[in-house]
Structures are given as C-alpha cells and as structure tokens.
Coordinates of C-alpha atoms in Angstrom, one line a residue:
S39 CA -21.6 -26.9 30.6
K40 CA -19.8 -24.1 32.3
L41 CA -16.4 -22.8 30.6
R42 CA -13.3 -22.8 32.8
N43 CA -10.0 -21.4 32.3
P44 CA -7.5 -24.2 32.2
N45 CA -4.5 -21.9 32.7
P46 CA -4.8 -19.8 35.7
K47 CA -2.1 -17.4 34.5
L48 CA -4.3 -16.4 31.7
L49 CA -7.1 -13.9 32.2
S50 CA -10.5 -15.2 31.8
S51 CA -12.1 -11.7 31.7
K52 CA -11.3 -8.1 30.8
P53 CA -8.5 -6.4 32.6
P54 CA -9.6 -4.2 35.4
T55 CA -8.2 -1.1 33.8
T56 CA -8.4 0.2 30.4
P57 CA -5.1 -0.3 28.4
A58 CA -3.0 2.8 27.9
A59 CA -3.2 2.7 24.2
Q60 CA -7.0 3.2 24.4
R61 CA -6.7 5.8 27.2
N62 CA -4.2 7.9 25.2
R63 CA -6.0 7.7 21.9
P64 CA -7.5 10.9 20.5
P65 CA -11.3 10.6 21.3
R66 CA -12.5 10.6 17.5
Y67 CA -10.0 7.6 16.8
G68 CA -11.2 5.1 19.3
P69 CA -11.5 1.3 18.8
H70 CA -14.8 1.6 17.2
R71 CA -13.7 4.4 14.5
N72 CA -14.6 3.1 10.9
H73 CA -15.9 4.1 7.6
R74 CA -19.3 4.8 9.0
T75 CA -17.9 7.3 11.4
A76 CA -15.1 8.8 9.2
P77 CA -15.8 11.6 7.0
R78 CA -17.0 10.3 3.6
P79 CA -14.5 11.4 0.8
P80 CA -15.5 11.8 -2.8
R81 CA -15.0 8.6 -4.8
H82 CA -13.0 8.4 -8.0
C83 CA -14.4 5.7 -10.2
S84 CA -13.4 4.0 -13.3
K85 CA -15.0 1.1 -15.4
F86 CA -13.4 -1.3 -13.1
G87 CA -14.9 0.0 -9.7
G88 CA -14.5 2.9 -7.4
R89 CA -11.0 3.6 -5.8
L90 CA -9.3 6.7 -4.3
N91 CA -6.2 8.0 -6.0
L92 CA -3.1 8.6 -3.8
D93 CA -3.6 12.5 -4.0
V94 CA -7.2 12.1 -2.7
Q95 CA -5.9 9.8 0.2
L96 CA -3.3 12.5 1.0
D97 CA -6.0 15.1 1.1
N98 CA -8.0 12.9 3.4
F99 CA -4.8 12.2 5.7
E100 CA -4.1 16.2 5.8
K101 CA -8.0 16.6 7.0
T102 CA -7.6 13.8 9.6
K103 CA -4.3 15.4 10.7
Q104 CA -6.1 18.6 11.6
E105 CA -8.7 16.7 13.5
I106 CA -6.1 15.1 15.6
V107 CA -4.5 18.5 16.0
G108 CA -7.9 19.8 17.4
S109 CA -8.0 17.1 19.7
I110 CA -4.4 16.6 21.2
G111 CA -2.5 19.7 20.0
E112 CA 0.1 20.4 17.4
T113 CA 3.1 19.1 19.4
A114 CA 1.6 15.8 20.5
T115 CA 0.3 15.3 16.9
K116 CA 3.8 16.0 15.6
E117 CA 5.4 13.4 18.0
L118 CA 2.3 10.9 17.1
L119 CA 3.1 11.0 13.4
E120 CA 6.8 10.8 14.0
K121 CA 6.4 7.6 15.7
A122 CA 3.8 6.1 13.4
L123 CA 4.7 3.7 10.6
F124 CA 3.2 4.4 7.2
S125 CA 2.7 1.7 4.5
V126 CA 2.5 3.0 0.9
T127 CA 1.7 0.4 -1.9
I128 CA 1.7 1.8 -5.2
G129 CA 1.9 0.9 -8.8
S130 CA -0.1 -2.2 -9.4
N131 CA -3.6 -0.4 -10.4
D132 CA -1.7 2.1 -12.7
F133 CA -0.5 -1.0 -14.7
I134 CA -3.4 -3.4 -14.4
N135 CA -6.2 -0.9 -14.8
N136 CA -4.6 1.5 -17.0
Y137 CA -1.5 0.6 -19.1
L138 CA -2.4 -3.1 -19.4
T139 CA -6.1 -2.6 -19.7
P140 CA -7.5 -5.1 -22.3
V141 CA -8.5 -3.5 -25.7
L142 CA -8.7 0.0 -24.2
S143 CA -5.0 0.3 -23.6
K144 CA -3.8 -0.8 -26.9
L145 CA -3.7 2.6 -28.4
E146 CA -1.8 3.9 -25.3
Q147 CA 0.7 1.2 -25.7
T148 CA 1.6 2.3 -29.0
L149 CA 1.7 6.1 -28.2
V150 CA 3.5 5.7 -25.0
S151 CA 6.6 3.7 -24.3
P152 CA 6.8 1.6 -21.2
Q153 CA 9.8 3.7 -20.2
A154 CA 7.6 7.0 -20.6
F155 CA 4.9 5.7 -18.8
I156 CA 7.1 4.5 -15.9
D157 CA 8.9 8.0 -15.9
A158 CA 5.4 9.6 -15.5
L159 CA 4.6 7.4 -12.5
I160 CA 7.9 8.2 -10.8
S161 CA 7.6 11.8 -11.4
K162 CA 4.2 11.7 -9.8
Y163 CA 5.1 9.4 -6.9
T164 CA 8.0 11.7 -6.0
L165 CA 5.6 14.5 -5.4
Q166 CA 3.1 12.4 -3.5
L167 CA 5.9 10.8 -1.1
T168 CA 7.3 14.3 -0.5
R169 CA 3.9 15.5 0.5
L170 CA 3.4 12.7 2.9
H171 CA 6.7 13.5 4.4
E172 CA 5.9 17.2 4.6
L173 CA 2.5 16.3 6.4
G174 CA 4.5 14.7 9.2
A175 CA 5.1 11.1 8.2
K176 CA 8.7 10.1 8.9
K177 CA 8.7 6.3 9.1
I178 CA 7.4 5.2 5.4
V179 CA 7.5 1.7 4.1
V180 CA 7.1 1.8 0.3
V181 CA 5.9 -1.5 -1.1
N182 CA 6.9 -2.3 -4.8
V183 CA 4.7 -4.0 -7.5
G184 CA 4.4 -7.7 -7.4
P185 CA 4.7 -10.1 -10.2
I186 CA 1.4 -8.8 -11.7
G187 CA 1.9 -11.3 -14.6
C188 CA 0.9 -14.2 -12.4
I189 CA -2.3 -12.9 -11.2
P190 CA -5.2 -15.0 -12.6
F191 CA -6.8 -12.0 -14.4
E192 CA -3.4 -11.4 -16.7
R193 CA -3.2 -15.2 -17.2
D194 CA -7.0 -15.3 -18.3
M195 CA -6.3 -12.3 -20.6
N196 CA -3.2 -14.0 -22.2
P197 CA -4.2 -17.8 -22.7
L198 CA -1.0 -18.4 -24.7
A199 CA 1.0 -18.3 -21.6
G200 CA -0.6 -21.5 -20.4
N201 CA 0.2 -22.2 -16.8
D202 CA 3.1 -19.8 -16.8
C203 CA 3.1 -16.1 -15.8
V204 CA 2.8 -13.4 -18.5
D205 CA 6.1 -11.9 -19.3
F206 CA 5.2 -8.4 -20.4
P207 CA 3.5 -7.4 -17.2
N208 CA 6.2 -8.8 -15.1
Q209 CA 8.8 -7.1 -17.1
L210 CA 6.9 -3.7 -16.6
A211 CA 6.8 -4.4 -12.9
Q212 CA 10.6 -5.1 -12.7
M213 CA 11.4 -1.9 -14.8
F214 CA 9.1 0.3 -12.3
N215 CA 10.5 -1.3 -9.2
S216 CA 14.0 -0.6 -10.2
R217 CA 13.2 3.1 -10.5
L218 CA 11.1 2.9 -7.4
K219 CA 14.0 1.6 -5.4
I220 CA 16.2 4.5 -6.5
L221 CA 13.6 6.9 -5.7
V222 CA 13.0 5.5 -2.1
T223 CA 17.1 5.8 -1.6
Q224 CA 16.9 9.5 -2.8
L225 CA 14.0 10.4 -0.6
S226 CA 15.7 9.0 2.6
A227 CA 18.8 11.0 1.7
T228 CA 17.3 14.2 0.9
L229 CA 14.1 14.6 3.1
V230 CA 15.3 15.7 6.5
G231 CA 14.3 13.4 9.3
S232 CA 12.8 10.8 7.0
N233 CA 13.3 6.9 7.1
F234 CA 12.1 5.4 4.0
V235 CA 12.2 1.5 3.6
Y236 CA 11.8 -0.3 0.2
A237 CA 9.8 -3.4 0.7
D238 CA 10.4 -5.9 -2.3
I239 CA 7.2 -7.8 -2.4
Y240 CA 8.1 -8.8 -5.9
H241 CA 10.9 -11.1 -5.1
I242 CA 9.1 -12.6 -2.1
F243 CA 6.3 -13.7 -4.4
Q244 CA 8.9 -15.0 -6.8
D245 CA 10.6 -16.9 -4.3
V246 CA 7.3 -18.5 -3.4
L247 CA 6.5 -19.3 -6.9
S248 CA 10.0 -20.9 -7.5
N249 CA 10.5 -22.7 -4.2
Y250 CA 7.0 -23.4 -3.5
T251 CA 7.9 -26.8 -2.0
F252 CA 9.6 -25.1 0.9
Y253 CA 6.4 -23.4 1.8
G254 CA 4.1 -26.3 1.7
K255 CA 1.5 -27.5 -0.8
F256 CA 0.2 -25.3 -3.4
F257 CA -1.8 -25.6 -6.5
L258 CA -0.1 -23.4 -8.9
S259 CA -2.6 -23.6 -11.9
S260 CA -5.6 -21.3 -11.9

C-alpha cells in the first residue's frame, strides 16, 4: 500500500535546502566521516583488548585540529573549539584493568597503596586535562568513575559478595572521585577561559540502585 503522511505539518521528504550545520561543516568532517575515513592511529593493546590511552587520544585530537585549521583557518577553528563541548570519561579502566586486575594486580596492591595509586592518576590527569585546554577546548565535562564494584565482572570475581556490590572497588572509586572533583574545581579556577564541569555518574547510578522502584522494574541480580 502507498505510504502517506497523516500529519501535513510534518515533512514527508528531505527539506529543499541543505541544513546549515552541514553546509558549514569542514569538508573532511561531513556526515559520513567515520573510522574508515579517519587517520588510523596506533593501537595500544593489553591482555584485555586494545584501547587508546588518553595521551594518544590527545595526540590524535591535535592532528585533527591541524586538519581543521587547514580547512577553515586558525580563527574559525579557535571559535569552533571554544563553542564545542568536550566530554572526558576517565578512571574506570585504570582501576578495572590495572589496579584491580585479578591475580596480576595482587603484587601491585601490596607495593602501591590505593592512595599512592590515586595520587599518580590525579597527577597524570592534571597534565592531560591541561593539555586539552591548551589545544583549544574550553567547555569540558569531566565524568567521574561509577560504582565499579557493582559491575558483573567485579561481582563474578568476588563471589562472597553474593548479590551485593563489591566494597573495595567502590571505595577506590569514591576516593578517586573526591580527588577528581577537587581537580576539576582547581582547573576551572586557574585555566583562563575554561569551564570545567564535574559529572557525578557514581551517585546517579547509586541512586538508581537504591531507589530502583522509582525508575521502573529492574532485575538486580546478575
């Protein structure tokens, strides 16, 4: 049967003109730009699969920025980046696949205290977030670490927790998050023109777990 539009106020076909967002987008960053057309960066692999550390991602961003400069010029690129919203989610892999790695991390945990490990992370993130700002990012949302002790992997590795979350990973996350929140406040105060926002994912998920009936029906056991 022939399709018809029941609401004449809604368009049943493409608009006659190209949207402004597409017309003004740098040529190499059109609607079909993806991992196949983007430059392929080197992959940093571990025993648990390939991933790019934040330093490599910043290197890639710097290269991408230069490509945009070559396309629309320095001034337009600066304005573009100042208006853009950057989201940085950091920390989870550093705990799950590093400090909390089953068996492999036992020695590290005896040699490096949780506080020392978190100190090292915060020092590194200070440099990385500062570099992101220096590359032109002004509006930056920094997402904290969620309740990683509640993920199925950690619960499977710690069967004594039963149907509850594992305390130690969550304690690490909260220790890290308190330091990260202070860092975000400091960066906003010291980096000229910056607007850092701290996104508290941990307590959002905790609220869902604690007040799940408010959000609908959930199966809480894995």
